[in-house]
mmCIF file with all atom_site columns, C-alpha atoms in Angstrom:
data_model
loop_
_atom_site.group_PDB
_atom_site.id
_atom_site.type_symbol
_atom_site.label_atom_id
_atom_site.label_alt_id
_atom_site.label_comp_id
_atom_site.label_asym_id
_atom_site.label_entity_id
_atom_site.label_seq_id
_atom_site.pdbx_PDB_ins_code
_atom_site.Cartn_x
_atom_site.Cartn_y
_atom_site.Cartn_z
_atom_site.occupancy
_atom_site.B_iso_or_equiv
_atom_site.pdbx_formal_charge
_atom_site.auth_seq_id
_atom_site.auth_comp_id
_atom_site.auth_asym_id
_atom_site.auth_atom_id
_atom_site.pdbx_PDB_model_num
ATOM 1   C CA . MET A 1 1   ? -0.071  0.078   -0.045 1.00 52.00 ? 46  MET A CA 1
ATOM 2   C CA . SER A 1 2   ? 2.609   2.405   -0.956 1.00 57.00 ? 47  SER A CA 1
ATOM 3   C CA . ASP A 1 3   ? -0.164  4.860   -2.548 1.00 78.00 ? 48  ASP A CA 1
ATOM 4   C CA . VAL A 1 4   ? -1.814  5.220   1.140  1.00 89.00 ? 49  VAL A CA 1
ATOM 5   C CA . ARG A 1 5   ? -1.658  8.996   2.159  1.00 93.00 ? 50  ARG A CA 1
ATOM 6   C CA . VAL A 1 6   ? -2.656  10.096  5.855  1.00 95.00 ? 51  VAL A CA 1
ATOM 7   C CA . LEU A 1 7   ? -4.340  13.454  6.445  1.00 91.00 ? 52  LEU A CA 1
ATOM 8   C CA . PRO A 1 8   ? -6.381  14.852  9.397  1.00 93.00 ? 53  PRO A CA 1
ATOM 9   C CA . THR A 1 9   ? -10.244 14.990  8.291  1.00 89.00 ? 54  THR A CA 1
ATOM 10  C CA . ILE A 1 10  ? -13.714 16.249  9.611  1.00 84.00 ? 55  ILE A CA 1
ATOM 11  C CA . HIS A 1 11  ? -15.789 14.733  6.624  1.00 90.00 ? 56  HIS A CA 1
ATOM 12  C CA . GLU A 1 12  ? -19.020 12.683  8.203  1.00 94.00 ? 57  GLU A CA 1
ATOM 13  C CA . ARG A 1 13  ? -18.048 10.184  5.285  1.00 95.00 ? 58  ARG A CA 1
ATOM 14  C CA . HIS A 1 14  ? -14.487 9.609   6.658  1.00 96.00 ? 59  HIS A CA 1
ATOM 15  C CA . ILE A 1 15  ? -15.928 9.089   10.353 1.00 97.00 ? 60  ILE A CA 1
ATOM 16  C CA . ASP A 1 16  ? -18.477 6.671   9.047  1.00 97.00 ? 61  ASP A CA 1
ATOM 17  C CA . GLU A 1 17  ? -15.737 4.817   7.437  1.00 97.00 ? 62  GLU A CA 1
ATOM 18  C CA . ALA A 1 18  ? -13.684 4.878   10.438 1.00 98.00 ? 63  ALA A CA 1
ATOM 19  C CA . ALA A 1 19  ? -16.258 3.552   12.656 1.00 98.00 ? 64  ALA A CA 1
ATOM 20  C CA . THR A 1 20  ? -17.009 0.778   10.109 1.00 98.00 ? 65  THR A CA 1
ATOM 21  C CA . ILE A 1 21  ? -13.186 -0.088  10.205 1.00 98.00 ? 66  ILE A CA 1
ATOM 22  C CA . TRP A 1 22  ? -13.225 -0.185  13.893 1.00 97.00 ? 67  TRP A CA 1
ATOM 23  C CA . ALA A 1 23  ? -15.977 -2.634  13.982 1.00 98.00 ? 68  ALA A CA 1
ATOM 24  C CA . ALA A 1 24  ? -14.733 -4.976  11.527 1.00 98.00 ? 69  ALA A CA 1
ATOM 25  C CA . ALA A 1 25  ? -11.024 -4.887  13.045 1.00 97.00 ? 70  ALA A CA 1
ATOM 26  C CA . THR A 1 26  ? -12.261 -5.358  16.631 1.00 95.00 ? 71  THR A CA 1
ATOM 27  C CA . ALA A 1 27  ? -14.251 -8.579  15.621 1.00 96.00 ? 72  ALA A CA 1
ATOM 28  C CA . ALA A 1 28  ? -11.573 -9.762  13.482 1.00 95.00 ? 73  ALA A CA 1
ATOM 29  C CA . ARG A 1 29  ? -9.092  -9.221  16.454 1.00 94.00 ? 74  ARG A CA 1
ATOM 30  C CA . ASP A 1 30  ? -11.233 -11.024 18.896 1.00 91.00 ? 75  ASP A CA 1
ATOM 31  C CA . GLY A 1 31  ? -12.262 -13.653 16.732 1.00 92.00 ? 76  GLY A CA 1
ATOM 32  C CA . GLY A 1 32  ? -16.098 -12.642 16.849 1.00 89.00 ? 77  GLY A CA 1
ATOM 33  C CA . THR A 1 33  ? -18.397 -13.294 14.123 1.00 88.00 ? 78  THR A CA 1
ATOM 34  C CA . GLU A 1 34  ? -20.628 -10.445 14.492 1.00 94.00 ? 79  GLU A CA 1
ATOM 35  C CA . ILE A 1 35  ? -19.691 -6.736  13.251 1.00 96.00 ? 80  ILE A CA 1
ATOM 36  C CA . ALA A 1 36  ? -21.278 -4.055  15.364 1.00 97.00 ? 81  ALA A CA 1
ATOM 37  C CA . PRO A 1 37  ? -23.460 -1.848  13.172 1.00 97.00 ? 82  PRO A CA 1
ATOM 38  C CA . LEU A 1 38  ? -22.554 1.912   12.377 1.00 97.00 ? 83  LEU A CA 1
ATOM 39  C CA . ARG A 1 39  ? -25.113 2.958   14.712 1.00 97.00 ? 84  ARG A CA 1
ATOM 40  C CA . LEU A 1 40  ? -23.375 1.572   17.673 1.00 97.00 ? 85  LEU A CA 1
ATOM 41  C CA . ALA A 1 41  ? -19.567 1.991   16.310 1.00 98.00 ? 86  ALA A CA 1
ATOM 42  C CA . ARG A 1 42  ? -19.968 5.463   14.977 1.00 98.00 ? 87  ARG A CA 1
ATOM 43  C CA . PRO A 1 43  ? -20.775 7.068   18.665 1.00 98.00 ? 88  PRO A CA 1
ATOM 44  C CA . LEU A 1 44  ? -17.076 5.892   19.716 1.00 96.00 ? 89  LEU A CA 1
ATOM 45  C CA . ILE A 1 45  ? -15.311 7.601   17.333 1.00 98.00 ? 90  ILE A CA 1
ATOM 46  C CA . GLN A 1 46  ? -17.386 10.509  17.180 1.00 97.00 ? 91  GLN A CA 1
ATOM 47  C CA . ALA A 1 47  ? -17.051 10.783  21.147 1.00 97.00 ? 92  ALA A CA 1
ATOM 48  C CA . VAL A 1 48  ? -13.537 11.171  20.646 1.00 97.00 ? 93  VAL A CA 1
ATOM 49  C CA . LEU A 1 49  ? -13.854 14.134  18.131 1.00 96.00 ? 94  LEU A CA 1
ATOM 50  C CA . ASP A 1 50  ? -16.240 15.848  20.198 1.00 96.00 ? 95  ASP A CA 1
ATOM 51  C CA . SER A 1 51  ? -14.332 15.738  23.350 1.00 94.00 ? 96  SER A CA 1
ATOM 52  C CA . ALA A 1 52  ? -12.034 18.645  23.110 1.00 93.00 ? 97  ALA A CA 1
ATOM 53  C CA . PRO A 1 53  ? -11.368 21.470  19.844 1.00 92.00 ? 98  PRO A CA 1
ATOM 54  C CA . ARG A 1 54  ? -8.061  19.761  19.173 1.00 92.00 ? 99  ARG A CA 1
ATOM 55  C CA . SER A 1 55  ? -9.533  16.235  18.923 1.00 96.00 ? 100 SER A CA 1
ATOM 56  C CA . LEU A 1 56  ? -8.850  15.190  15.231 1.00 95.00 ? 101 LEU A CA 1
ATOM 57  C CA . LEU A 1 57  ? -9.319  12.090  12.857 1.00 97.00 ? 102 LEU A CA 1
ATOM 58  C CA . LEU A 1 58  ? -6.628  10.869  11.044 1.00 97.00 ? 103 LEU A CA 1
ATOM 59  C CA . VAL A 1 59  ? -7.312  8.843   7.942  1.00 98.00 ? 104 VAL A CA 1
ATOM 60  C CA . ALA A 1 60  ? -5.110  6.679   5.764  1.00 97.00 ? 105 ALA A CA 1
ATOM 61  C CA . LEU A 1 61  ? -6.621  6.574   2.104  1.00 96.00 ? 106 LEU A CA 1
ATOM 62  C CA . ASP A 1 62  ? -5.694  4.299   -0.783 1.00 93.00 ? 107 ASP A CA 1
ATOM 63  C CA . ALA A 1 63  ? -7.443  6.498   -3.528 1.00 88.00 ? 108 ALA A CA 1
ATOM 64  C CA . ALA A 1 64  ? -10.591 7.631   -2.012 1.00 85.00 ? 109 ALA A CA 1
ATOM 65  C CA . ARG A 1 65  ? -10.846 4.686   0.570  1.00 93.00 ? 110 ARG A CA 1
ATOM 66  C CA . VAL A 1 66  ? -10.676 4.926   3.943  1.00 97.00 ? 111 VAL A CA 1
ATOM 67  C CA . VAL A 1 67  ? -8.152  1.931   5.004  1.00 97.00 ? 112 VAL A CA 1
ATOM 68  C CA . GLY A 1 68  ? -6.914  3.051   8.613  1.00 98.00 ? 113 GLY A CA 1
ATOM 69  C CA . PHE A 1 69  ? -7.558  5.667   11.020 1.00 98.00 ? 114 PHE A CA 1
ATOM 70  C CA . ALA A 1 70  ? -6.414  7.171   14.207 1.00 98.00 ? 115 ALA A CA 1
ATOM 71  C CA . ALA A 1 71  ? -9.003  8.977   16.756 1.00 98.00 ? 116 ALA A CA 1
ATOM 72  C CA . VAL A 1 72  ? -6.961  11.323  19.029 1.00 98.00 ? 117 VAL A CA 1
ATOM 73  C CA . GLY A 1 73  ? -8.038  13.552  21.479 1.00 97.00 ? 118 GLY A CA 1
ATOM 74  C CA . PRO A 1 74  ? -5.842  15.569  24.331 1.00 97.00 ? 119 PRO A CA 1
ATOM 75  C CA . ALA A 1 75  ? -4.841  13.244  27.291 1.00 96.00 ? 120 ALA A CA 1
ATOM 76  C CA . PRO A 1 76  ? -7.275  14.048  30.411 1.00 93.00 ? 121 PRO A CA 1
ATOM 77  C CA . ALA A 1 77  ? -4.652  14.702  32.631 1.00 92.00 ? 122 ALA A CA 1
ATOM 78  C CA . ASP A 1 78  ? -2.378  16.593  30.297 1.00 95.00 ? 123 ASP A CA 1
ATOM 79  C CA . ALA A 1 79  ? -3.370  18.597  27.258 1.00 94.00 ? 124 ALA A CA 1
ATOM 80  C CA . SER A 1 80  ? 0.201   18.545  25.653 1.00 97.00 ? 125 SER A CA 1
ATOM 81  C CA . THR A 1 81  ? -0.236  14.891  25.196 1.00 98.00 ? 126 THR A CA 1
ATOM 82  C CA . ALA A 1 82  ? -2.202  13.183  22.421 1.00 98.00 ? 127 ALA A CA 1
ATOM 83  C CA . GLU A 1 83  ? -4.108  10.230  23.383 1.00 98.00 ? 128 GLU A CA 1
ATOM 84  C CA . ILE A 1 84  ? -4.604  7.814   20.707 1.00 98.00 ? 129 ILE A CA 1
ATOM 85  C CA . ARG A 1 85  ? -8.079  6.477   21.645 1.00 97.00 ? 130 ARG A CA 1
ATOM 86  C CA . TYR A 1 86  ? -8.875  4.489   18.537 1.00 97.00 ? 131 TYR A CA 1
ATOM 87  C CA . LEU A 1 87  ? -6.370  3.141   16.024 1.00 97.00 ? 132 LEU A CA 1
ATOM 88  C CA . GLY A 1 88  ? -7.638  0.764   13.271 1.00 97.00 ? 133 GLY A CA 1
ATOM 89  C CA . VAL A 1 89  ? -6.936  -0.766  10.116 1.00 97.00 ? 134 VAL A CA 1
ATOM 90  C CA . ALA A 1 90  ? -9.485  -2.524  7.748  1.00 97.00 ? 135 ALA A CA 1
ATOM 91  C CA . PRO A 1 91  ? -8.896  -6.451  7.846  1.00 96.00 ? 136 PRO A CA 1
ATOM 92  C CA . ASP A 1 92  ? -8.100  -6.710  4.306  1.00 95.00 ? 137 ASP A CA 1
ATOM 93  C CA . GLY A 1 93  ? -5.306  -4.202  4.852  1.00 93.00 ? 138 GLY A CA 1
ATOM 94  C CA . TRP A 1 94  ? -3.571  -5.811  7.783  1.00 94.00 ? 139 TRP A CA 1
ATOM 95  C CA . GLY A 1 95  ? -0.106  -6.713  6.950  1.00 93.00 ? 140 GLY A CA 1
ATOM 96  C CA . ARG A 1 96  ? 0.261   -4.263  4.123  1.00 94.00 ? 141 ARG A CA 1
ATOM 97  C CA . GLY A 1 97  ? 1.820   -1.343  6.018  1.00 95.00 ? 142 GLY A CA 1
ATOM 98  C CA . VAL A 1 98  ? -1.201  0.694   6.666  1.00 96.00 ? 143 VAL A CA 1
ATOM 99  C CA . GLY A 1 99  ? -0.932  1.181   10.229 1.00 96.00 ? 144 GLY A CA 1
ATOM 100 C CA . ARG A 1 100 ? 2.841   1.623   10.166 1.00 95.00 ? 145 ARG A CA 1
ATOM 101 C CA . GLN A 1 101 ? 2.043   4.620   7.810  1.00 95.00 ? 146 GLN A CA 1
ATOM 102 C CA . LEU A 1 102 ? -0.585  5.797   10.297 1.00 96.00 ? 147 LEU A CA 1
ATOM 103 C CA . LEU A 1 103 ? 1.836   5.793   12.881 1.00 96.00 ? 148 LEU A CA 1
ATOM 104 C CA . ARG A 1 104 ? 4.597   7.473   10.905 1.00 95.00 ? 149 ARG A CA 1
ATOM 105 C CA . ALA A 1 105 ? 2.637   10.159  9.674  1.00 96.00 ? 150 ALA A CA 1
ATOM 106 C CA . ALA A 1 106 ? 1.182   10.992  13.220 1.00 96.00 ? 151 ALA A CA 1
ATOM 107 C CA . PRO A 1 107 ? 3.432   12.903  14.910 1.00 97.00 ? 152 PRO A CA 1
ATOM 108 C CA . ALA A 1 108 ? 3.853   15.793  12.355 1.00 97.00 ? 153 ALA A CA 1
ATOM 109 C CA . HIS A 1 109 ? -0.104  16.176  12.366 1.00 96.00 ? 154 HIS A CA 1
ATOM 110 C CA . LEU A 1 110 ? 0.078   16.023  16.224 1.00 97.00 ? 155 LEU A CA 1
ATOM 111 C CA . ALA A 1 111 ? 2.669   18.197  16.762 1.00 97.00 ? 156 ALA A CA 1
ATOM 112 C CA . ALA A 1 112 ? 0.656   20.654  14.362 1.00 95.00 ? 157 ALA A CA 1
ATOM 113 C CA . ALA A 1 113 ? -1.996  20.402  16.518 1.00 95.00 ? 158 ALA A CA 1
ATOM 114 C CA . GLY A 1 114 ? 0.118   21.737  19.558 1.00 95.00 ? 159 GLY A CA 1
ATOM 115 C CA . PHE A 1 115 ? 1.035   18.160  21.087 1.00 97.00 ? 160 PHE A CA 1
ATOM 116 C CA . VAL A 1 116 ? 4.331   17.100  21.973 1.00 98.00 ? 161 VAL A CA 1
ATOM 117 C CA . ARG A 1 117 ? 3.890   13.520  22.762 1.00 98.00 ? 162 ARG A CA 1
ATOM 118 C CA . ALA A 1 118 ? 1.370   10.771  22.103 1.00 98.00 ? 163 ALA A CA 1
ATOM 119 C CA . GLU A 1 119 ? 0.215   7.918   24.225 1.00 98.00 ? 164 GLU A CA 1
ATOM 120 C CA . LEU A 1 120 ? -2.099  4.975   23.416 1.00 98.00 ? 165 LEU A CA 1
ATOM 121 C CA . ASP A 1 121 ? -3.226  1.892   25.212 1.00 97.00 ? 166 ASP A CA 1
ATOM 122 C CA . VAL A 1 122 ? -2.806  -1.634  23.901 1.00 97.00 ? 167 VAL A CA 1
ATOM 123 C CA . TYR A 1 123 ? -4.436  -5.109  25.004 1.00 96.00 ? 168 TYR A CA 1
ATOM 124 C CA . VAL A 1 124 ? -1.252  -7.210  25.853 1.00 97.00 ? 169 VAL A CA 1
ATOM 125 C CA . ASP A 1 125 ? -2.737  -10.185 24.343 1.00 95.00 ? 170 ASP A CA 1
ATOM 126 C CA . ASN A 1 126 ? -2.683  -8.322  20.769 1.00 95.00 ? 171 ASN A CA 1
ATOM 127 C CA . PRO A 1 127 ? 0.768   -9.215  19.937 1.00 95.00 ? 172 PRO A CA 1
ATOM 128 C CA . ARG A 1 128 ? 0.547   -7.897  16.560 1.00 93.00 ? 173 ARG A CA 1
ATOM 129 C CA . ALA A 1 129 ? -0.340  -4.253  17.544 1.00 95.00 ? 174 ALA A CA 1
ATOM 130 C CA . VAL A 1 130 ? 2.346   -4.590  20.191 1.00 97.00 ? 175 VAL A CA 1
ATOM 131 C CA . ARG A 1 131 ? 4.796   -5.523  17.775 1.00 96.00 ? 176 ARG A CA 1
ATOM 132 C CA . LEU A 1 132 ? 3.808   -2.494  15.384 1.00 96.00 ? 177 LEU A CA 1
ATOM 133 C CA . TYR A 1 133 ? 3.967   0.146   18.359 1.00 97.00 ? 178 TYR A CA 1
ATOM 134 C CA . GLU A 1 134 ? 7.406   -1.234  19.653 1.00 97.00 ? 179 GLU A CA 1
ATOM 135 C CA . SER A 1 135 ? 8.890   -1.163  15.702 1.00 96.00 ? 180 SER A CA 1
ATOM 136 C CA . ALA A 1 136 ? 7.619   2.323   15.466 1.00 96.00 ? 181 ALA A CA 1
ATOM 137 C CA . GLY A 1 137 ? 9.528   3.670   18.366 1.00 96.00 ? 182 GLY A CA 1
ATOM 138 C CA . TRP A 1 138 ? 6.663   3.533   20.786 1.00 98.00 ? 183 TRP A CA 1
ATOM 139 C CA . LEU A 1 139 ? 7.983   2.796   24.486 1.00 98.00 ? 184 LEU A CA 1
ATOM 140 C CA . PRO A 1 140 ? 5.937   1.030   27.350 1.00 98.00 ? 185 PRO A CA 1
ATOM 141 C CA . HIS A 1 141 ? 5.069   3.647   29.896 1.00 97.00 ? 186 HIS A CA 1
ATOM 142 C CA . GLY A 1 142 ? 4.258   2.170   33.516 1.00 97.00 ? 187 GLY A CA 1
ATOM 143 C CA . GLY A 1 143 ? 2.958   -1.342  33.805 1.00 98.00 ? 188 GLY A CA 1
ATOM 144 C CA . PRO A 1 144 ? 0.018   -3.229  32.453 1.00 98.00 ? 189 PRO A CA 1
ATOM 145 C CA . THR A 1 145 ? -3.362  -2.452  34.022 1.00 98.00 ? 190 THR A CA 1
ATOM 146 C CA . PRO A 1 146 ? -6.599  -3.864  33.583 1.00 98.00 ? 191 PRO A CA 1
ATOM 147 C CA . HIS A 1 147 ? -9.184  -2.355  31.056 1.00 96.00 ? 192 HIS A CA 1
ATOM 148 C CA . PRO A 1 148 ? -12.139 -0.761  33.058 1.00 93.00 ? 193 PRO A CA 1
ATOM 149 C CA . ARG A 1 149 ? -14.682 -2.600  31.431 1.00 92.00 ? 194 ARG A CA 1
ATOM 150 C CA . ASN A 1 150 ? -13.520 -6.079  30.547 1.00 94.00 ? 195 ASN A CA 1
ATOM 151 C CA . GLY A 1 151 ? -10.569 -6.681  32.725 1.00 96.00 ? 196 GLY A CA 1
ATOM 152 C CA . ARG A 1 152 ? -8.139  -7.406  30.057 1.00 96.00 ? 197 ARG A CA 1
ATOM 153 C CA . LEU A 1 153 ? -4.621  -6.382  30.761 1.00 98.00 ? 198 LEU A CA 1
ATOM 154 C CA . GLU A 1 154 ? -3.543  -3.112  28.588 1.00 97.00 ? 199 GLU A CA 1
ATOM 155 C CA . GLN A 1 155 ? -0.066  -1.691  28.426 1.00 98.00 ? 200 GLN A CA 1
ATOM 156 C CA . ARG A 1 156 ? 0.211   2.281   27.921 1.00 98.00 ? 201 ARG A CA 1
ATOM 157 C CA . TYR A 1 157 ? 2.613   3.308   25.459 1.00 98.00 ? 202 TYR A CA 1
ATOM 158 C CA . ARG A 1 158 ? 4.326   6.621   24.699 1.00 98.00 ? 203 ARG A CA 1
ATOM 159 C CA . LEU A 1 159 ? 6.223   8.342   21.794 1.00 98.00 ? 204 LEU A CA 1
ATOM 160 C CA . ASP A 1 160 ? 7.965   11.832  22.157 1.00 96.00 ? 205 ASP A CA 1
ATOM 161 C CA . TRP A 1 161 ? 8.987   13.866  19.588 1.00 95.00 ? 206 TRP A CA 1
#
């Protein structure tokens, strides 16, 4: 996917596509057979975008199709830190470098929005995501903690620029 472009967006269609990707990727990651409908997935992404004026949606576009995204808002405890709340790649794009391109492009877009670092949480039992973040230079920050809703262990990662 060398023709993928990463850019910030507020287009409603892109928000819907990001939410659809999130639902499909979450189901595929967790081995689920049911993909959440857009009416349930979209509010998750929209809530991040509505959480603060500096929140943004980065999309990875292959031609005009969204193939990956990152929904980002300021960290609750530190407005200089961007918190990537959702990052997803369409399952048919897994292993094709879309996530890596999103992570490479994100610091420039986030710095332009006034952030000095970024953080994200990843399930420790998601080795593909852990490898992706670590290979992109993200470092563990603190120790694993249980997710507040499902109890699965999450590790916080940080990237400074």
